[in-house]
């Protein structure tokens, strides 16, 4: 579990309802399990049954008049106790998305506020009233991207907290589309999953920032409207033996990409401790070095062995989830068989 206390900069309990939420980060960079903490009236909190590996913690008050910044702590380890979280004064960012005539767009959508570490705040916005972020820490600036459900989008970079009535110039973005081919160059046919994920946000299944679609009979695909981001696009079907394969990129809305599938390959390994004994029931991740939110996990058996199939060929990291964070055990060239892995002693 994780325990601690939330206060303001002066050590007082902030007004309003306090919220503490923790999200696991998988070795692939994907979002993991989310845990909500119970916060007492004195600001103390407890988050039970937190999983192993890296975790990101959010703390905030829902009192808009308090002006206290949403606070994010990264790489919080399971078992951390007495964590002191002090909410500093923050600043909101408000604004609206406009067309090329300077008029507010006719439809609402989603606002994303992010920095070099990833997504900080996201929320829906209304075409009439525009958007308002949560109070954000003032020690850095943020990129703001707005996306409507029908494909209008725009970005303003390096926006300081406290900025009011920000005008975000938008345009109706063309669709991101492409074709998936077999290794011999023929279209793959219908029903292959294709995914687009905004680079650097670390999210999946968000309006305008991450979505999936499928190929048609001619192997072509068209994504729903996407926002003003750079995207990693990938396709594959492990059940049919096709590894998840990324398009050259990143790409932006309007691009027409080609993904040539590769046959999946296998990985087998045995995990032992420093004394040579098999380590069972530990999650092993194989993560391609090409990056993106792609990775596969398997649990070791009673003899410490594990196996994965349908992986993309090429270099990859082998990572084990641990209470002290993720530990890279090896780097391999896939396919790789009978890899001997040793879990470091604590």
Short mmCIF file of the C-alpha atoms (twelve columns), coordinates in Angstrom:
data_MODEL
# 
_entry.id   MODEL 
# 
loop_
_atom_site.group_PDB 
_atom_site.id 
_atom_site.type_symbol 
_atom_site.label_atom_id 
_atom_site.label_alt_id 
_atom_site.label_comp_id 
_atom_site.label_asym_id 
_atom_site.label_seq_id 
_atom_site.Cartn_x 
_atom_site.Cartn_y 
_atom_site.Cartn_z 
_atom_site.pdbx_PDB_model_num 
ATOM 1   C CA . UNK A 1   0.000   0.000   0.000   1 
ATOM 2   C CA . UNK A 2   0.880   3.683   -0.182  1 
ATOM 3   C CA . UNK A 3   0.103   6.167   2.577   1 
ATOM 4   C CA . UNK A 4   0.609   9.888   3.028   1 
ATOM 5   C CA . UNK A 5   -0.991  13.260  3.610   1 
ATOM 6   C CA . UNK A 6   -2.173  16.085  1.352   1 
ATOM 7   C CA . UNK A 7   -1.785  19.689  2.507   1 
ATOM 8   C CA . UNK A 8   -1.267  23.132  1.032   1 
ATOM 9   C CA . UNK A 9   2.131   24.869  1.010   1 
ATOM 10  C CA . UNK A 10  1.591   26.036  4.600   1 
ATOM 11  C CA . UNK A 11  0.817   22.521  5.855   1 
ATOM 12  C CA . UNK A 12  -2.936  23.113  6.194   1 
ATOM 13  C CA . UNK A 13  -5.625  20.765  4.931   1 
ATOM 14  C CA . UNK A 14  -6.924  22.227  1.639   1 
ATOM 15  C CA . UNK A 15  -10.622 23.107  1.307   1 
ATOM 16  C CA . UNK A 16  -12.978 20.990  -0.771  1 
ATOM 17  C CA . UNK A 17  -12.970 17.272  -1.439  1 
ATOM 18  C CA . UNK A 18  -9.433  15.937  -1.761  1 
ATOM 19  C CA . UNK A 19  -8.680  13.332  -4.397  1 
ATOM 20  C CA . UNK A 20  -5.693  10.998  -4.653  1 
ATOM 21  C CA . UNK A 21  -5.514  8.670   -7.643  1 
ATOM 22  C CA . UNK A 22  -2.672  6.407   -8.695  1 
ATOM 23  C CA . UNK A 23  -2.138  4.841   -12.114 1 
ATOM 24  C CA . UNK A 24  0.315   2.117   -12.926 1 
ATOM 25  C CA . UNK A 25  2.633   2.535   -15.913 1 
ATOM 26  C CA . UNK A 26  3.408   -0.680  -17.764 1 
ATOM 27  C CA . UNK A 27  6.946   -1.331  -19.044 1 
ATOM 28  C CA . UNK A 28  5.660   -0.627  -22.569 1 
ATOM 29  C CA . UNK A 29  4.603   2.882   -21.494 1 
ATOM 30  C CA . UNK A 30  0.893   2.056   -21.561 1 
ATOM 31  C CA . UNK A 31  -1.485  3.055   -18.810 1 
ATOM 32  C CA . UNK A 32  -1.970  0.302   -16.252 1 
ATOM 33  C CA . UNK A 33  -4.372  -0.250  -13.374 1 
ATOM 34  C CA . UNK A 34  -5.895  2.768   -11.615 1 
ATOM 35  C CA . UNK A 35  -6.287  2.860   -7.831  1 
ATOM 36  C CA . UNK A 36  -8.246  5.485   -5.889  1 
ATOM 37  C CA . UNK A 37  -7.158  6.441   -2.404  1 
ATOM 38  C CA . UNK A 38  -9.377  7.143   0.585   1 
ATOM 39  C CA . UNK A 39  -8.678  10.641  1.964   1 
ATOM 40  C CA . UNK A 40  -9.611  11.457  5.571   1 
ATOM 41  C CA . UNK A 41  -10.648 14.864  6.908   1 
ATOM 42  C CA . UNK A 42  -7.095  15.505  8.165   1 
ATOM 43  C CA . UNK A 43  -5.712  15.015  4.639   1 
ATOM 44  C CA . UNK A 44  -4.203  11.584  5.279   1 
ATOM 45  C CA . UNK A 45  -4.762  8.955   2.620   1 
ATOM 46  C CA . UNK A 46  -4.240  5.275   2.000   1 
ATOM 47  C CA . UNK A 47  -4.118  3.430   -1.324  1 
ATOM 48  C CA . UNK A 48  -4.247  -0.332  -0.704  1 
ATOM 49  C CA . UNK A 49  -3.162  -3.228  -2.919  1 
ATOM 50  C CA . UNK A 50  -0.981  -1.206  -5.294  1 
ATOM 51  C CA . UNK A 51  0.679   -3.318  -7.964  1 
ATOM 52  C CA . UNK A 52  4.388   -3.591  -8.622  1 
ATOM 53  C CA . UNK A 53  6.363   -1.377  -10.983 1 
ATOM 54  C CA . UNK A 54  6.261   2.341   -11.650 1 
ATOM 55  C CA . UNK A 55  3.220   4.364   -10.606 1 
ATOM 56  C CA . UNK A 56  2.041   7.927   -11.211 1 
ATOM 57  C CA . UNK A 57  0.079   9.707   -8.494  1 
ATOM 58  C CA . UNK A 58  -2.355  12.627  -8.952  1 
ATOM 59  C CA . UNK A 59  -3.569  14.753  -6.035  1 
ATOM 60  C CA . UNK A 60  -6.011  17.676  -6.188  1 
ATOM 61  C CA . UNK A 61  -8.921  19.437  -4.564  1 
ATOM 62  C CA . UNK A 62  -12.215 19.901  -6.353  1 
ATOM 63  C CA . UNK A 63  -12.691 23.393  -4.851  1 
ATOM 64  C CA . UNK A 64  -12.206 25.792  -7.808  1 
ATOM 65  C CA . UNK A 65  -11.849 28.771  -5.478  1 
ATOM 66  C CA . UNK A 66  -8.823  27.287  -3.694  1 
ATOM 67  C CA . UNK A 67  -6.539  27.876  -6.693  1 
ATOM 68  C CA . UNK A 68  -4.370  24.910  -5.722  1 
ATOM 69  C CA . UNK A 69  -2.527  23.140  -8.496  1 
ATOM 70  C CA . UNK A 70  -3.089  19.598  -9.596  1 
ATOM 71  C CA . UNK A 71  0.034   17.814  -8.367  1 
ATOM 72  C CA . UNK A 72  1.621   14.839  -10.135 1 
ATOM 73  C CA . UNK A 73  4.275   12.582  -8.624  1 
ATOM 74  C CA . UNK A 74  5.968   10.060  -10.918 1 
ATOM 75  C CA . UNK A 75  7.726   6.781   -10.171 1 
ATOM 76  C CA . UNK A 76  6.014   6.262   -6.817  1 
ATOM 77  C CA . UNK A 77  6.924   2.780   -5.566  1 
ATOM 78  C CA . UNK A 78  4.639   0.336   -3.751  1 
ATOM 79  C CA . UNK A 79  5.218   0.349   -0.011  1 
ATOM 80  C CA . UNK A 80  5.896   4.096   0.158   1 
ATOM 81  C CA . UNK A 81  4.620   5.446   3.489   1 
ATOM 82  C CA . UNK A 82  4.391   8.919   4.975   1 
ATOM 83  C CA . UNK A 83  4.326   10.592  1.572   1 
ATOM 84  C CA . UNK A 84  3.914   14.361  2.004   1 
ATOM 85  C CA . UNK A 85  2.054   15.992  -0.906  1 
ATOM 86  C CA . UNK A 86  1.854   19.794  -0.790  1 
ATOM 87  C CA . UNK A 87  -0.466  21.469  -3.249  1 
ATOM 88  C CA . UNK A 88  1.063   24.743  -4.412  1 
ATOM 89  C CA . UNK A 89  -0.846  27.655  -5.858  1 
ATOM 90  C CA . UNK A 90  -1.586  27.098  -9.528  1 
ATOM 91  C CA . UNK A 91  -3.106  28.883  -12.463 1 
ATOM 92  C CA . UNK A 92  -5.869  27.885  -14.839 1 
ATOM 93  C CA . UNK A 93  -5.708  28.279  -18.605 1 
ATOM 94  C CA . UNK A 94  -8.895  29.265  -20.417 1 
ATOM 95  C CA . UNK A 95  -9.627  29.729  -24.074 1 
ATOM 96  C CA . UNK A 96  -11.458 28.561  -27.154 1 
ATOM 97  C CA . UNK A 97  -10.923 27.001  -30.567 1 
ATOM 98  C CA . UNK A 98  -11.644 29.296  -33.532 1 
ATOM 99  C CA . UNK A 99  -11.868 28.851  -37.292 1 
ATOM 100 C CA . UNK A 100 -9.963  30.774  -39.976 1 
ATOM 101 C CA . UNK A 101 -12.425 33.687  -39.592 1 
ATOM 102 C CA . UNK A 102 -11.742 33.935  -35.871 1 
ATOM 103 C CA . UNK A 103 -15.163 32.529  -34.974 1 
ATOM 104 C CA . UNK A 104 -15.622 29.858  -32.287 1 
ATOM 105 C CA . UNK A 105 -16.061 26.421  -33.842 1 
ATOM 106 C CA . UNK A 106 -19.596 25.108  -33.743 1 
ATOM 107 C CA . UNK A 107 -18.886 21.908  -31.825 1 
ATOM 108 C CA . UNK A 108 -17.344 21.018  -28.492 1 
ATOM 109 C CA . UNK A 109 -14.731 18.354  -27.923 1 
ATOM 110 C CA . UNK A 110 -11.678 17.598  -25.784 1 
ATOM 111 C CA . UNK A 111 -8.849  19.663  -24.365 1 
ATOM 112 C CA . UNK A 112 -5.399  18.187  -23.726 1 
ATOM 113 C CA . UNK A 113 -2.791  19.986  -21.619 1 
ATOM 114 C CA . UNK A 114 0.604   18.275  -21.646 1 
ATOM 115 C CA . UNK A 115 4.314   18.832  -21.187 1 
ATOM 116 C CA . UNK A 116 7.496   16.896  -21.899 1 
ATOM 117 C CA . UNK A 117 6.542   14.279  -19.284 1 
ATOM 118 C CA . UNK A 118 3.178   13.518  -20.872 1 
ATOM 119 C CA . UNK A 119 -0.481  14.320  -20.339 1 
ATOM 120 C CA . UNK A 120 -1.238  16.548  -17.348 1 
ATOM 121 C CA . UNK A 121 -4.925  17.419  -17.696 1 
ATOM 122 C CA . UNK A 122 -7.722  16.574  -20.127 1 
ATOM 123 C CA . UNK A 123 -11.367 17.551  -20.102 1 
ATOM 124 C CA . UNK A 124 -14.330 18.098  -22.353 1 
ATOM 125 C CA . UNK A 125 -15.118 21.595  -23.583 1 
ATOM 126 C CA . UNK A 126 -18.223 23.281  -24.914 1 
ATOM 127 C CA . UNK A 127 -18.257 25.290  -28.126 1 
ATOM 128 C CA . UNK A 128 -20.051 28.167  -26.404 1 
ATOM 129 C CA . UNK A 129 -18.044 28.492  -23.196 1 
ATOM 130 C CA . UNK A 130 -14.646 27.201  -24.353 1 
ATOM 131 C CA . UNK A 131 -12.282 25.278  -22.084 1 
ATOM 132 C CA . UNK A 132 -10.861 25.724  -18.615 1 
ATOM 133 C CA . UNK A 133 -8.021  23.592  -17.279 1 
ATOM 134 C CA . UNK A 134 -7.615  22.520  -13.708 1 
ATOM 135 C CA . UNK A 135 -5.207  24.837  -11.846 1 
ATOM 136 C CA . UNK A 136 -1.772  23.786  -13.101 1 
ATOM 137 C CA . UNK A 137 1.656   24.125  -11.454 1 
ATOM 138 C CA . UNK A 138 3.276   27.447  -12.361 1 
ATOM 139 C CA . UNK A 139 6.836   26.134  -12.595 1 
ATOM 140 C CA . UNK A 140 6.446   25.107  -16.236 1 
ATOM 141 C CA . UNK A 141 4.486   25.820  -19.402 1 
ATOM 142 C CA . UNK A 142 2.096   23.536  -21.251 1 
ATOM 143 C CA . UNK A 143 1.070   22.692  -24.791 1 
ATOM 144 C CA . UNK A 144 -2.673  22.945  -25.339 1 
ATOM 145 C CA . UNK A 145 -4.391  20.909  -28.055 1 
ATOM 146 C CA . UNK A 146 -8.124  21.091  -28.714 1 
ATOM 147 C CA . UNK A 147 -9.991  18.481  -30.768 1 
ATOM 148 C CA . UNK A 148 -13.656 18.416  -31.792 1 
ATOM 149 C CA . UNK A 149 -15.588 15.251  -32.567 1 
ATOM 150 C CA . UNK A 150 -15.877 16.247  -36.231 1 
ATOM 151 C CA . UNK A 151 -12.153 16.835  -36.755 1 
ATOM 152 C CA . UNK A 152 -11.416 20.506  -36.020 1 
ATOM 153 C CA . UNK A 153 -8.176  20.837  -34.094 1 
ATOM 154 C CA . UNK A 154 -5.439  23.265  -33.155 1 
ATOM 155 C CA . UNK A 155 -2.445  23.586  -30.827 1 
ATOM 156 C CA . UNK A 156 -0.761  26.439  -28.982 1 
ATOM 157 C CA . UNK A 157 2.572   25.619  -27.367 1 
ATOM 158 C CA . UNK A 158 4.335   26.883  -24.238 1 
ATOM 159 C CA . UNK A 159 1.266   28.363  -22.574 1 
ATOM 160 C CA . UNK A 160 1.830   29.701  -19.057 1 
ATOM 161 C CA . UNK A 161 -0.632  28.865  -16.252 1 
ATOM 162 C CA . UNK A 162 -2.823  31.888  -15.595 1 
ATOM 163 C CA . UNK A 163 -3.332  32.603  -19.304 1 
ATOM 164 C CA . UNK A 164 -6.921  33.673  -19.943 1 
ATOM 165 C CA . UNK A 165 -8.962  33.769  -23.160 1 
ATOM 166 C CA . UNK A 166 -6.350  31.893  -25.178 1 
ATOM 167 C CA . UNK A 167 -7.267  31.830  -28.866 1 
ATOM 168 C CA . UNK A 168 -6.396  28.474  -30.437 1 
ATOM 169 C CA . UNK A 169 -6.465  28.704  -34.261 1 
ATOM 170 C CA . UNK A 170 -8.051  25.548  -35.604 1 
ATOM 171 C CA . UNK A 171 -8.615  23.890  -38.938 1 
ATOM 172 C CA . UNK A 172 -10.594 20.924  -40.165 1 
ATOM 173 C CA . UNK A 173 -7.952  18.215  -40.410 1 
ATOM 174 C CA . UNK A 174 -8.076  15.578  -43.161 1 
ATOM 175 C CA . UNK A 175 -8.384  11.944  -42.129 1 
ATOM 176 C CA . UNK A 176 -5.387  9.757   -41.450 1 
ATOM 177 C CA . UNK A 177 -5.624  6.711   -43.711 1 
ATOM 178 C CA . UNK A 178 -3.550  3.981   -45.273 1 
ATOM 179 C CA . UNK A 179 -3.227  0.380   -46.385 1 
ATOM 180 C CA . UNK A 180 -1.982  -2.802  -44.735 1 
ATOM 181 C CA . UNK A 181 -0.037  -5.208  -46.939 1 
ATOM 182 C CA . UNK A 182 1.126   -8.782  -46.587 1 
ATOM 183 C CA . UNK A 183 4.890   -9.409  -46.757 1 
ATOM 184 C CA . UNK A 184 4.563   -10.157 -50.501 1 
ATOM 185 C CA . UNK A 185 2.849   -6.815  -51.155 1 
ATOM 186 C CA . UNK A 186 -0.725  -8.051  -51.517 1 
ATOM 187 C CA . UNK A 187 -3.485  -6.278  -49.528 1 
ATOM 188 C CA . UNK A 188 -4.136  -8.044  -46.252 1 
ATOM 189 C CA . UNK A 189 -7.939  -8.137  -46.592 1 
ATOM 190 C CA . UNK A 190 -10.677 -7.255  -44.121 1 
ATOM 191 C CA . UNK A 191 -10.704 -7.305  -40.327 1 
ATOM 192 C CA . UNK A 192 -7.124  -6.462  -39.317 1 
ATOM 193 C CA . UNK A 193 -6.943  -4.060  -36.358 1 
ATOM 194 C CA . UNK A 194 -5.102  -0.773  -36.916 1 
ATOM 195 C CA . UNK A 195 -4.279  1.657   -34.088 1 
ATOM 196 C CA . UNK A 196 -3.199  5.305   -33.992 1 
ATOM 197 C CA . UNK A 197 -1.731  6.701   -30.755 1 
ATOM 198 C CA . UNK A 198 -0.613  10.291  -30.165 1 
ATOM 199 C CA . UNK A 199 3.103   10.275  -29.425 1 
ATOM 200 C CA . UNK A 200 4.169   11.458  -25.982 1 
ATOM 201 C CA . UNK A 201 0.780   11.421  -24.228 1 
ATOM 202 C CA . UNK A 202 0.858   7.834   -22.990 1 
ATOM 203 C CA . UNK A 203 -2.885  7.327   -23.515 1 
ATOM 204 C CA . UNK A 204 -5.155  4.966   -25.397 1 
ATOM 205 C CA . UNK A 205 -8.803  5.348   -26.428 1 
ATOM 206 C CA . UNK A 206 -9.102  9.120   -26.080 1 
ATOM 207 C CA . UNK A 207 -11.125 11.358  -28.405 1 
ATOM 208 C CA . UNK A 208 -8.841  12.676  -31.132 1 
ATOM 209 C CA . UNK A 209 -5.679  11.336  -29.459 1 
ATOM 210 C CA . UNK A 210 -5.858  7.550   -29.735 1 
ATOM 211 C CA . UNK A 211 -8.218  5.306   -31.663 1 
ATOM 212 C CA . UNK A 212 -8.574  2.028   -33.539 1 
ATOM 213 C CA . UNK A 213 -10.170 0.922   -36.778 1 
ATOM 214 C CA . UNK A 214 -10.077 -2.114  -39.086 1 
ATOM 215 C CA . UNK A 215 -9.053  -2.760  -42.652 1 
ATOM 216 C CA . UNK A 216 -11.583 -3.254  -45.410 1 
ATOM 217 C CA . UNK A 217 -11.526 -5.978  -48.053 1 
ATOM 218 C CA . UNK A 218 -8.924  -4.012  -50.042 1 
ATOM 219 C CA . UNK A 219 -6.651  -3.718  -46.991 1 
ATOM 220 C CA . UNK A 220 -7.299  0.010   -46.658 1 
ATOM 221 C CA . UNK A 221 -8.367  1.841   -43.521 1 
ATOM 222 C CA . UNK A 222 -9.511  5.310   -42.473 1 
ATOM 223 C CA . UNK A 223 -9.372  6.530   -38.890 1 
ATOM 224 C CA . UNK A 224 -12.069 8.630   -37.195 1 
ATOM 225 C CA . UNK A 225 -11.197 12.340  -36.852 1 
ATOM 226 C CA . UNK A 226 -7.881  12.883  -35.064 1 
ATOM 227 C CA . UNK A 227 -6.275  15.901  -33.481 1 
ATOM 228 C CA . UNK A 228 -3.207  18.032  -34.112 1 
ATOM 229 C CA . UNK A 229 -0.688  15.447  -32.830 1 
ATOM 230 C CA . UNK A 230 2.037   13.219  -34.176 1 
ATOM 231 C CA . UNK A 231 0.806   9.619   -34.307 1 
ATOM 232 C CA . UNK A 232 2.348   6.176   -34.204 1 
ATOM 233 C CA . UNK A 233 0.283   3.860   -36.419 1 
ATOM 234 C CA . UNK A 234 0.481   0.078   -36.135 1 
ATOM 235 C CA . UNK A 235 -1.386  -3.005  -37.352 1 
ATOM 236 C CA . UNK A 236 -1.250  -6.735  -36.738 1 
ATOM 237 C CA . UNK A 237 -3.105  -9.860  -35.647 1 
ATOM 238 C CA . UNK A 238 -1.220  -12.303 -33.445 1 
ATOM 239 C CA . UNK A 239 -3.981  -14.907 -33.779 1 
ATOM 240 C CA . UNK A 240 -3.275  -15.026 -37.522 1 
ATOM 241 C CA . UNK A 241 0.482   -15.007 -37.001 1 
ATOM 242 C CA . UNK A 242 1.051   -11.359 -37.996 1 
ATOM 243 C CA . UNK A 243 3.188   -9.337  -35.623 1 
ATOM 244 C CA . UNK A 244 2.150   -5.839  -34.591 1 
ATOM 245 C CA . UNK A 245 3.982   -3.721  -37.164 1 
ATOM 246 C CA . UNK A 246 4.429   0.040   -37.091 1 
ATOM 247 C CA . UNK A 247 4.254   2.355   -40.056 1 
ATOM 248 C CA . UNK A 248 7.289   4.563   -40.705 1 
ATOM 249 C CA . UNK A 249 6.667   7.648   -38.696 1 
ATOM 250 C CA . UNK A 250 5.476   9.419   -36.763 1 
ATOM 251 C CA . UNK A 251 2.718   10.762  -39.027 1 
ATOM 252 C CA . UNK A 252 0.042   13.442  -38.789 1 
ATOM 253 C CA . UNK A 253 -3.610  13.681  -39.795 1 
ATOM 254 C CA . UNK A 254 -3.936  13.668  -43.575 1 
ATOM 255 C CA . UNK A 255 -1.120  11.191  -44.159 1 
ATOM 256 C CA . UNK A 256 -1.612  8.059   -46.276 1 
ATOM 257 C CA . UNK A 257 0.568   5.356   -44.723 1 
ATOM 258 C CA . UNK A 258 1.603   1.881   -45.792 1 
ATOM 259 C CA . UNK A 259 2.158   -0.897  -43.257 1 
ATOM 260 C CA . UNK A 260 3.804   -4.075  -44.521 1 
ATOM 261 C CA . UNK A 261 3.141   -6.845  -42.016 1 
ATOM 262 C CA . UNK A 262 5.829   -9.188  -40.783 1 
ATOM 263 C CA . UNK A 263 5.335   -12.778 -39.673 1 
ATOM 264 C CA . UNK A 264 5.381   -13.071 -35.892 1 
ATOM 265 C CA . UNK A 265 8.346   -14.676 -34.143 1 
ATOM 266 C CA . UNK A 266 8.753   -16.317 -30.746 1 
ATOM 267 C CA . UNK A 267 10.502  -15.671 -27.445 1 
ATOM 268 C CA . UNK A 268 11.206  -18.282 -24.785 1 
ATOM 269 C CA . UNK A 269 13.109  -17.832 -21.547 1 
ATOM 270 C CA . UNK A 270 13.725  -19.081 -18.030 1 
ATOM 271 C CA . UNK A 271 13.841  -16.774 -15.010 1 
ATOM 272 C CA . UNK A 272 16.018  -17.708 -12.039 1 
ATOM 273 C CA . UNK A 273 17.113  -15.922 -8.881  1 
ATOM 274 C CA . UNK A 274 20.711  -15.163 -7.981  1 
ATOM 275 C CA . UNK A 275 21.058  -18.639 -6.415  1 
ATOM 276 C CA . UNK A 276 19.824  -20.394 -9.552  1 
ATOM 277 C CA . UNK A 277 16.357  -21.331 -8.289  1 
ATOM 278 C CA . UNK A 278 13.420  -20.864 -10.705 1 
ATOM 279 C CA . UNK A 279 11.289  -17.766 -10.115 1 
ATOM 280 C CA . UNK A 280 7.601   -18.443 -10.715 1 
ATOM 281 C CA . UNK A 281 4.572   -16.225 -11.218 1 
ATOM 282 C CA . UNK A 282 6.503   -13.131 -12.225 1 
ATOM 283 C CA . UNK A 283 5.433   -11.001 -15.149 1 
ATOM 284 C CA . UNK A 284 8.025   -10.738 -17.906 1 
ATOM 285 C CA . UNK A 285 7.623   -8.017  -20.555 1 
ATOM 286 C CA . UNK A 286 9.123   -8.000  -24.030 1 
ATOM 287 C CA . UNK A 287 9.202   -4.418  -25.357 1 
ATOM 288 C CA . UNK A 288 10.512  -3.579  -28.857 1 
ATOM 289 C CA . UNK A 289 13.229  -0.929  -28.896 1 
ATOM 290 C CA . UNK A 290 11.370  0.795   -31.740 1 
ATOM 291 C CA . UNK A 291 9.255   2.446   -29.050 1 
ATOM 292 C CA . UNK A 292 5.583   3.343   -29.033 1 
ATOM 293 C CA . UNK A 293 2.923   1.895   -26.745 1 
ATOM 294 C CA . UNK A 294 3.652   -1.710  -27.681 1 
ATOM 295 C CA . UNK A 295 4.700   -4.541  -25.408 1 
ATOM 296 C CA . UNK A 296 3.737   -8.074  -24.468 1 
ATOM 297 C CA . UNK A 297 3.756   -9.784  -21.101 1 
ATOM 298 C CA . UNK A 298 3.728   -13.360 -19.878 1 
ATOM 299 C CA . UNK A 299 3.852   -14.937 -16.440 1 
ATOM 300 C CA . UNK A 300 6.541   -17.453 -15.584 1 
ATOM 301 C CA . UNK A 301 5.455   -20.983 -14.754 1 
ATOM 302 C CA . UNK A 302 6.454   -23.254 -11.823 1 
ATOM 303 C CA . UNK A 303 9.808   -23.957 -13.488 1 
ATOM 304 C CA . UNK A 304 10.455  -20.252 -14.203 1 
ATOM 305 C CA . UNK A 305 9.890   -20.697 -17.927 1 
ATOM 306 C CA . UNK A 306 7.783   -18.509 -20.195 1 
ATOM 307 C CA . UNK A 307 6.987   -18.211 -23.885 1 
ATOM 308 C CA . UNK A 308 5.469   -15.627 -26.240 1 
ATOM 309 C CA . UNK A 309 4.645   -15.868 -29.938 1 
ATOM 310 C CA . UNK A 310 3.500   -13.489 -32.661 1 
ATOM 311 C CA . UNK A 311 6.125   -10.855 -31.756 1 
ATOM 312 C CA . UNK A 312 7.708   -8.467  -34.284 1 
ATOM 313 C CA . UNK A 313 11.263  -9.385  -35.276 1 
ATOM 314 C CA . UNK A 314 14.057  -7.060  -34.180 1 
ATOM 315 C CA . UNK A 315 15.746  -5.755  -31.017 1 
ATOM 316 C CA . UNK A 316 13.770  -5.711  -27.768 1 
ATOM 317 C CA . UNK A 317 14.120  -5.149  -24.029 1 
ATOM 318 C CA . UNK A 318 13.207  -7.892  -21.559 1 
ATOM 319 C CA . UNK A 319 11.796  -6.368  -18.381 1 
ATOM 320 C CA . UNK A 320 10.473  -7.798  -15.125 1 
ATOM 321 C CA . UNK A 321 7.994   -5.936  -12.934 1 
ATOM 322 C CA . UNK A 322 9.295   -5.502  -9.398  1 
ATOM 323 C CA . UNK A 323 8.346   -3.822  -6.157  1 
ATOM 324 C CA . UNK A 324 11.274  -1.420  -6.616  1 
ATOM 325 C CA . UNK A 325 10.299  -0.581  -10.196 1 
ATOM 326 C CA . UNK A 326 10.775  -2.246  -13.530 1 
ATOM 327 C CA . UNK A 327 14.107  -3.984  -14.028 1 
ATOM 328 C CA . UNK A 328 15.614  -4.572  -17.463 1 
ATOM 329 C CA . UNK A 329 17.014  -8.094  -17.475 1 
ATOM 330 C CA . UNK A 330 18.332  -8.361  -21.016 1 
ATOM 331 C CA . UNK A 331 18.302  -7.038  -24.545 1 
ATOM 332 C CA . UNK A 332 17.623  -9.582  -27.256 1 
ATOM 333 C CA . UNK A 333 17.193  -9.860  -30.999 1 
ATOM 334 C CA . UNK A 334 13.814  -11.450 -31.752 1 
ATOM 335 C CA . UNK A 335 13.286  -14.301 -32.406 1 
ATOM 336 C CA . UNK A 336 15.065  -15.436 -29.263 1 
ATOM 337 C CA . UNK A 337 14.849  -18.861 -27.642 1 
ATOM 338 C CA . UNK A 338 15.985  -20.309 -24.321 1 
ATOM 339 C CA . UNK A 339 17.101  -16.946 -22.955 1 
ATOM 340 C CA . UNK A 340 18.498  -17.301 -19.437 1 
ATOM 341 C CA . UNK A 341 17.301  -14.461 -17.199 1 
ATOM 342 C CA . UNK A 342 18.565  -13.758 -13.689 1 
ATOM 343 C CA . UNK A 343 16.515  -11.713 -11.230 1 
ATOM 344 C CA . UNK A 344 18.857  -9.392  -9.297  1 
ATOM 345 C CA . UNK A 345 18.930  -9.813  -5.543  1 
ATOM 346 C CA . UNK A 346 17.500  -7.011  -3.365  1 
# 
